[in-house]
mmCIF file of C-alpha atoms in Angstrom:
data_model
loop_
_atom_site.group_PDB
_atom_site.id
_atom_site.type_symbol
_atom_site.label_atom_id
_atom_site.label_comp_id
_atom_site.label_asym_id
_atom_site.label_seq_id
_atom_site.Cartn_x
_atom_site.Cartn_y
_atom_site.Cartn_z
ATOM 1 C CA MET A 1 -102.903 23.715 -73.986
ATOM 2 C CA LYS A 2 -101.669 22.526 -70.090
ATOM 3 C CA THR A 3 -105.040 20.304 -70.660
ATOM 4 C CA ARG A 4 -103.988 18.551 -73.899
ATOM 5 C CA VAL A 5 -100.730 18.122 -72.730
ATOM 6 C CA LEU A 6 -101.952 16.419 -69.646
ATOM 7 C CA PHE A 7 -104.114 14.200 -71.699
ATOM 8 C CA LEU A 8 -101.522 13.232 -73.559
ATOM 9 C CA CYS A 9 -99.116 12.158 -70.904
ATOM 10 C CA LEU A 10 -101.748 10.135 -69.159
ATOM 11 C CA ALA A 11 -102.530 8.605 -72.658
ATOM 12 C CA LEU A 12 -98.835 8.120 -72.915
ATOM 13 C CA ILE A 13 -98.709 6.417 -69.333
ATOM 14 C CA PHE A 14 -101.102 4.338 -69.571
ATOM 15 C CA SER A 15 -100.540 2.988 -73.480
ATOM 16 C CA GLY A 16 -99.870 -0.615 -73.480
ATOM 17 C CA THR A 17 -100.510 -0.785 -69.732
ATOM 18 C CA GLN A 18 -103.946 -0.822 -67.224
ATOM 19 C CA VAL A 19 -106.828 0.997 -68.887
ATOM 20 C CA PHE A 20 -107.006 4.587 -66.590
ATOM 21 C CA SER A 21 -110.097 3.464 -65.239
ATOM 22 C CA GLN A 22 -109.292 0.496 -63.979
ATOM 23 C CA LEU A 23 -106.871 2.262 -61.699
ATOM 24 C CA SER A 24 -107.862 2.925 -57.785
ATOM 25 C CA LYS A 25 -108.460 6.280 -56.736
ATOM 26 C CA LYS A 26 -105.310 6.563 -54.843
ATOM 27 C CA GLU A 27 -103.717 5.517 -58.213
ATOM 28 C CA LYS A 28 -105.272 7.801 -60.548
ATOM 29 C CA LYS A 29 -104.017 10.527 -58.282
ATOM 30 C CA GLU A 30 -100.443 9.580 -58.046
ATOM 31 C CA TRP A 31 -100.853 9.574 -61.983
ATOM 32 C CA LYS A 32 -102.815 12.815 -62.143
ATOM 33 C CA LYS A 33 -100.080 14.054 -60.225
ATOM 34 C CA LYS A 34 -97.095 12.308 -62.535
ATOM 35 C CA ALA A 35 -99.178 14.279 -65.718
ATOM 36 C CA LYS A 36 -98.963 17.177 -63.909
ATOM 37 C CA GLU A 37 -94.997 16.995 -63.778
ATOM 38 C CA PHE A 38 -94.558 16.307 -67.525
ATOM 39 C CA ALA A 39 -97.125 18.974 -68.185
ATOM 40 C CA LYS A 40 -94.617 21.465 -66.346
ATOM 41 C CA ASN A 41 -91.587 19.831 -68.008
ATOM 42 C CA PRO A 42 -92.202 19.059 -71.889
ATOM 43 C CA ALA A 43 -88.231 18.097 -72.369
ATOM 44 C CA ASN A 44 -89.388 15.370 -70.193
ATOM 45 C CA LEU A 45 -92.479 14.067 -71.786
ATOM 46 C CA LYS A 46 -90.237 14.524 -75.116
ATOM 47 C CA THR A 47 -87.710 12.244 -74.002
ATOM 48 C CA LEU A 48 -90.550 9.772 -72.291
ATOM 49 C CA VAL A 49 -92.183 9.899 -75.594
ATOM 50 C CA GLU A 50 -88.652 8.855 -77.653
ATOM 51 C CA THR A 51 -87.911 6.480 -75.255
ATOM 52 C CA LYS A 52 -91.165 4.702 -75.646
ATOM 53 C CA GLN A 53 -90.508 4.969 -79.637
ATOM 54 C CA VAL A 54 -87.462 3.223 -79.117
ATOM 55 C CA VAL A 55 -88.376 0.453 -77.269
ATOM 56 C CA GLU A 56 -91.194 -0.122 -79.106
ATOM 57 C CA THR A 57 -88.761 -0.246 -82.157
ATOM 58 C CA ASP A 58 -86.516 -2.508 -80.504
ATOM 59 C CA ASN A 59 -89.203 -4.733 -79.426
ATOM 60 C CA SER A 60 -90.206 -5.166 -83.049
ATOM 61 C CA ALA A 61 -86.645 -5.624 -84.221
ATOM 62 C CA LEU A 62 -86.566 -8.552 -81.584
ATOM 63 C CA LYS A 63 -89.779 -10.199 -82.722
ATOM 64 C CA GLY A 64 -88.653 -9.967 -86.059
ATOM 65 C CA GLN A 65 -85.093 -12.038 -85.106
ATOM 66 C CA VAL A 66 -87.309 -14.310 -82.998
ATOM 67 C CA SER A 67 -89.181 -15.149 -85.740
ATOM 68 C CA THR A 68 -86.217 -15.668 -88.283
ATOM 69 C CA LEU A 69 -84.706 -18.029 -85.125
ATOM 70 C CA ASN A 70 -87.851 -20.103 -84.774
ATOM 71 C CA GLY A 71 -87.616 -20.456 -88.683
ATOM 72 C CA GLN A 72 -84.034 -21.588 -88.470
ATOM 73 C CA VAL A 73 -84.848 -24.040 -85.635
ATOM 74 C CA SER A 74 -87.633 -25.536 -87.516
ATOM 75 C CA ASP A 75 -85.487 -25.948 -90.773
ATOM 76 C CA LYS A 76 -82.876 -27.701 -88.293
ATOM 77 C CA ASN A 77 -85.515 -29.970 -87.116
ATOM 78 C CA ALA A 78 -86.562 -30.649 -90.505
ATOM 79 C CA LYS A 79 -83.022 -31.582 -91.498
ATOM 80 C CA ILE A 80 -82.589 -33.527 -87.965
ATOM 81 C CA ALA A 81 -85.514 -35.472 -88.701
ATOM 82 C CA ASP A 82 -84.367 -36.417 -92.374
ATOM 83 C CA LEU A 83 -80.865 -37.278 -91.169
ATOM 84 C CA GLU A 84 -82.491 -39.522 -88.449
ATOM 85 C CA ASP A 85 -84.654 -41.142 -90.869
ATOM 86 C CA GLN A 86 -81.612 -42.148 -92.888
ATOM 87 C CA ILE A 87 -79.503 -43.372 -90.301
ATOM 88 C CA SER A 88 -82.600 -45.628 -89.582
ATOM 89 C CA LYS A 89 -82.671 -46.762 -92.922
ATOM 90 C CA MET A 90 -78.399 -47.406 -93.113
ATOM 91 C CA ARG A 91 -79.075 -48.950 -89.669
ATOM 92 C CA SER A 92 -81.707 -51.398 -91.270
ATOM 93 C CA GLU A 93 -79.777 -51.791 -94.409
ATOM 94 C CA LEU A 94 -76.589 -52.839 -91.935
ATOM 95 C CA THR A 95 -78.511 -55.203 -90.203
ATOM 96 C CA SER A 96 -79.950 -57.222 -93.260
ATOM 97 C CA THR A 97 -76.072 -57.151 -94.520
ATOM 98 C CA LYS A 98 -75.176 -58.802 -91.689
ATOM 99 C CA ALA A 99 -77.771 -61.308 -91.689
ATOM 100 C CA GLU A 100 -76.680 -62.237 -95.791
ATOM 101 C CA LEU A 101 -73.276 -62.419 -94.663
ATOM 102 C CA ALA A 102 -73.958 -65.070 -91.553
ATOM 103 C CA GLN A 103 -75.773 -66.878 -94.400
ATOM 104 C CA LEU A 104 -72.943 -66.719 -96.816
ATOM 105 C CA LYS A 105 -70.996 -67.918 -93.915
ATOM 106 C CA GLU A 106 -72.973 -70.634 -92.770
ATOM 107 C CA ASN A 107 -73.514 -71.416 -96.656
ATOM 108 C CA PRO A 108 -71.034 -70.282 -98.698
ATOM 109 C CA PRO A 109 -71.436 -69.847 -102.643
ATOM 110 C CA ILE A 110 -70.032 -72.800 -104.964
ATOM 111 C CA ASN A 111 -67.321 -71.552 -107.515
ATOM 112 C CA PRO A 112 -68.842 -72.382 -110.895
ATOM 113 C CA MET A 113 -64.988 -73.299 -111.467
ATOM 114 C CA ASP A 114 -64.496 -75.185 -108.369
ATOM 115 C CA PHE A 115 -65.812 -78.928 -110.010
ATOM 116 C CA SER A 116 -65.005 -80.640 -106.156
ATOM 117 C CA LYS A 117 -67.856 -79.217 -104.909
ATOM 118 C CA GLY A 118 -71.728 -79.710 -105.370
ATOM 119 C CA VAL A 119 -72.958 -81.896 -108.011
ATOM 120 C CA VAL A 120 -71.453 -81.787 -111.733
ATOM 121 C CA PHE A 121 -72.255 -83.949 -114.702
ATOM 122 C CA LYS A 122 -69.927 -85.975 -117.062
ATOM 123 C CA VAL A 123 -69.812 -87.784 -120.005
ATOM 124 C CA GLN A 124 -68.498 -91.541 -119.428
ATOM 125 C CA ILE A 125 -67.024 -93.003 -122.993
ATOM 126 C CA GLY A 126 -66.122 -96.044 -121.850
ATOM 127 C CA ALA A 127 -64.263 -98.865 -119.664
ATOM 128 C CA PHE A 128 -61.155 -100.235 -120.781
ATOM 129 C CA LYS A 129 -58.840 -102.368 -119.570
ATOM 130 C CA ASN A 130 -54.487 -101.829 -119.982
ATOM 131 C CA LYS A 131 -55.253 -98.399 -121.078
ATOM 132 C CA ASP A 132 -53.906 -96.054 -118.082
ATOM 133 C CA LEU A 133 -54.291 -92.442 -118.811
ATOM 134 C CA ALA A 134 -53.980 -91.270 -115.191
ATOM 135 C CA LYS A 135 -51.142 -88.802 -116.353
ATOM 136 C CA TYR A 136 -53.990 -86.949 -118.366
ATOM 137 C CA PHE A 137 -55.989 -86.502 -115.618
ATOM 138 C CA ASP A 138 -53.942 -83.974 -113.570
ATOM 139 C CA ASN A 139 -54.687 -80.082 -113.735
ATOM 140 C CA ASN A 140 -57.410 -81.043 -116.473
ATOM 141 C CA PRO A 141 -60.691 -80.891 -115.091
ATOM 142 C CA ASN A 142 -62.358 -82.161 -118.344
ATOM 143 C CA PHE A 143 -60.919 -85.409 -118.341
ATOM 144 C CA GLY A 144 -61.042 -87.957 -115.875
ATOM 145 C CA GLY A 145 -61.172 -91.840 -115.182
ATOM 146 C CA GLU A 146 -61.400 -94.071 -112.031
ATOM 147 C CA ALA A 147 -60.595 -97.492 -111.786
ATOM 148 C CA THR A 148 -62.613 -100.622 -111.068
ATOM 149 C CA ASP A 149 -62.288 -103.756 -109.267
ATOM 150 C CA LYS A 150 -62.239 -105.508 -112.380
ATOM 151 C CA GLY A 151 -59.039 -103.759 -113.303
ATOM 152 C CA GLU A 152 -60.580 -101.706 -115.622
ATOM 153 C CA GLN A 153 -60.035 -97.710 -116.305
ATOM 154 C CA LYS A 154 -63.698 -95.685 -116.881
ATOM 155 C CA PHE A 155 -62.676 -92.544 -118.697
ATOM 156 C CA THR A 156 -65.138 -89.470 -118.959
ATOM 157 C CA ILE A 157 -65.204 -86.289 -120.668
ATOM 158 C CA GLY A 158 -66.340 -83.106 -120.042
ATOM 159 C CA VAL A 159 -67.560 -81.418 -116.427
ATOM 160 C CA PHE A 160 -71.124 -79.818 -116.494
ATOM 161 C CA ARG A 161 -73.305 -78.298 -113.981
ATOM 162 C CA ASP A 162 -76.441 -78.193 -115.851
ATOM 163 C CA TYR A 163 -77.797 -81.776 -116.572
ATOM 164 C CA TRP A 164 -79.071 -81.150 -120.032
ATOM 165 C CA GLU A 165 -75.934 -79.784 -121.404
ATOM 166 C CA ALA A 166 -74.481 -82.907 -120.544
ATOM 167 C CA ASP A 167 -77.076 -84.880 -121.932
ATOM 168 C CA LYS A 168 -76.427 -82.903 -125.135
ATOM 169 C CA PHE A 169 -72.692 -83.617 -124.862
ATOM 170 C CA LYS A 170 -73.512 -86.967 -124.839
ATOM 171 C CA LYS A 171 -75.582 -87.288 -128.080
ATOM 172 C CA TYR A 172 -72.902 -85.259 -129.869
ATOM 173 C CA MET A 173 -70.381 -88.102 -128.504
ATOM 174 C CA ARG A 174 -72.528 -91.029 -129.893
ATOM 175 C CA ASP A 175 -73.209 -88.846 -133.030
ATOM 176 C CA MET A 176 -69.471 -88.870 -133.422
ATOM 177 C CA GLY A 177 -69.111 -92.983 -133.191
ATOM 178 C CA VAL A 178 -68.754 -93.333 -128.988
ATOM 179 C CA LYS A 179 -71.726 -95.590 -128.499
ATOM 180 C CA ASP A 180 -71.149 -96.266 -124.894
ATOM 181 C CA ALA A 181 -71.320 -92.480 -124.018
ATOM 182 C CA TRP A 182 -73.387 -91.892 -120.882
ATOM 183 C CA ILE A 183 -74.077 -89.702 -117.982
ATOM 184 C CA VAL A 184 -72.658 -90.046 -114.670
ATOM 185 C CA PRO A 185 -73.316 -87.702 -111.617
ATOM 186 C CA PHE A 186 -70.992 -86.388 -108.971
ATOM 187 C CA LYS A 187 -71.657 -84.925 -105.758
ATOM 188 C CA ASP A 188 -68.637 -83.090 -103.901
ATOM 189 C CA GLY A 189 -66.177 -84.993 -106.134
ATOM 190 C CA GLN A 190 -67.539 -88.485 -105.126
ATOM 191 C CA ARG A 191 -69.634 -90.502 -107.892
ATOM 192 C CA VAL A 192 -73.168 -91.237 -106.768
ATOM 193 C CA GLU A 193 -76.262 -92.658 -108.396
ATOM 194 C CA ILE A 194 -78.477 -90.306 -110.939
ATOM 195 C CA LYS A 195 -81.273 -91.040 -108.932
ATOM 196 C CA ASP A 196 -79.663 -89.477 -105.446
ATOM 197 C CA VAL A 197 -79.592 -86.160 -107.470
ATOM 198 C CA LEU A 198 -82.225 -86.446 -110.285
ATOM 199 C CA GLU A 199 -84.864 -84.617 -108.253
ATOM 200 C CA GLY A 200 -83.944 -80.810 -107.744
ATOM 201 C CA VAL A 201 -81.301 -80.953 -110.422
ATOM 202 C CA VAL A 202 -82.285 -82.433 -113.507
ATOM 203 C CA ALA A 203 -86.365 -82.138 -112.770
ATOM 204 C CA ASP A 204 -86.421 -78.469 -112.463
ATOM 205 C CA LYS A 205 -84.329 -77.563 -115.413
ATOM 206 C CA ALA A 206 -85.957 -79.942 -117.676
ATOM 207 C CA PRO A 207 -86.137 -78.546 -121.426
ATOM 208 C CA GLY A 208 -89.901 -77.757 -121.272
ATOM 209 C CA LYS A 209 -89.103 -76.095 -118.176
ATOM 210 C CA ARG A 210 -86.694 -73.223 -119.445
#
């Protein structure tokens, strides 16, 4: 019985550590002595066994906690990577928006209702003497006129951004009896020659290209 207890003691003492055969003679002698002491006092051996079991249980539980924490860290790392990707995209969008804003400041868009900016087309219906209709020009962008060196007043009707819309309106006026109706272009409020605005404004929007 003592031999079995002694063997059990040695097995417990060296479980999870060095193999008994790898010990030096001196170490073997010391551990055999300790094993005999445990054989004489089974209560101590029982305490050792129970302590070992508790330690192993705690160790297993700690390993489980470590595994859980590693999983949580992995999830958080994935979330951090996703947030960093979102931040990168937002920074890219912000840079693009700033560039667009700077471009708009340099080249502000033309208000389609502000006919004093950009190129517009009007339909002139004639030039008359002794006919002053200037009082009708104010606050009425669809009706305008200008004086000539010959003392005539040139009258225009309609304001168009699209040359071909102006051309259609001109044809309506001629059908209504205004035979001298023709298109006159203005750029930034100043009358200009049609050839100066023809390229890129008229040609690009020809009826065949719509």
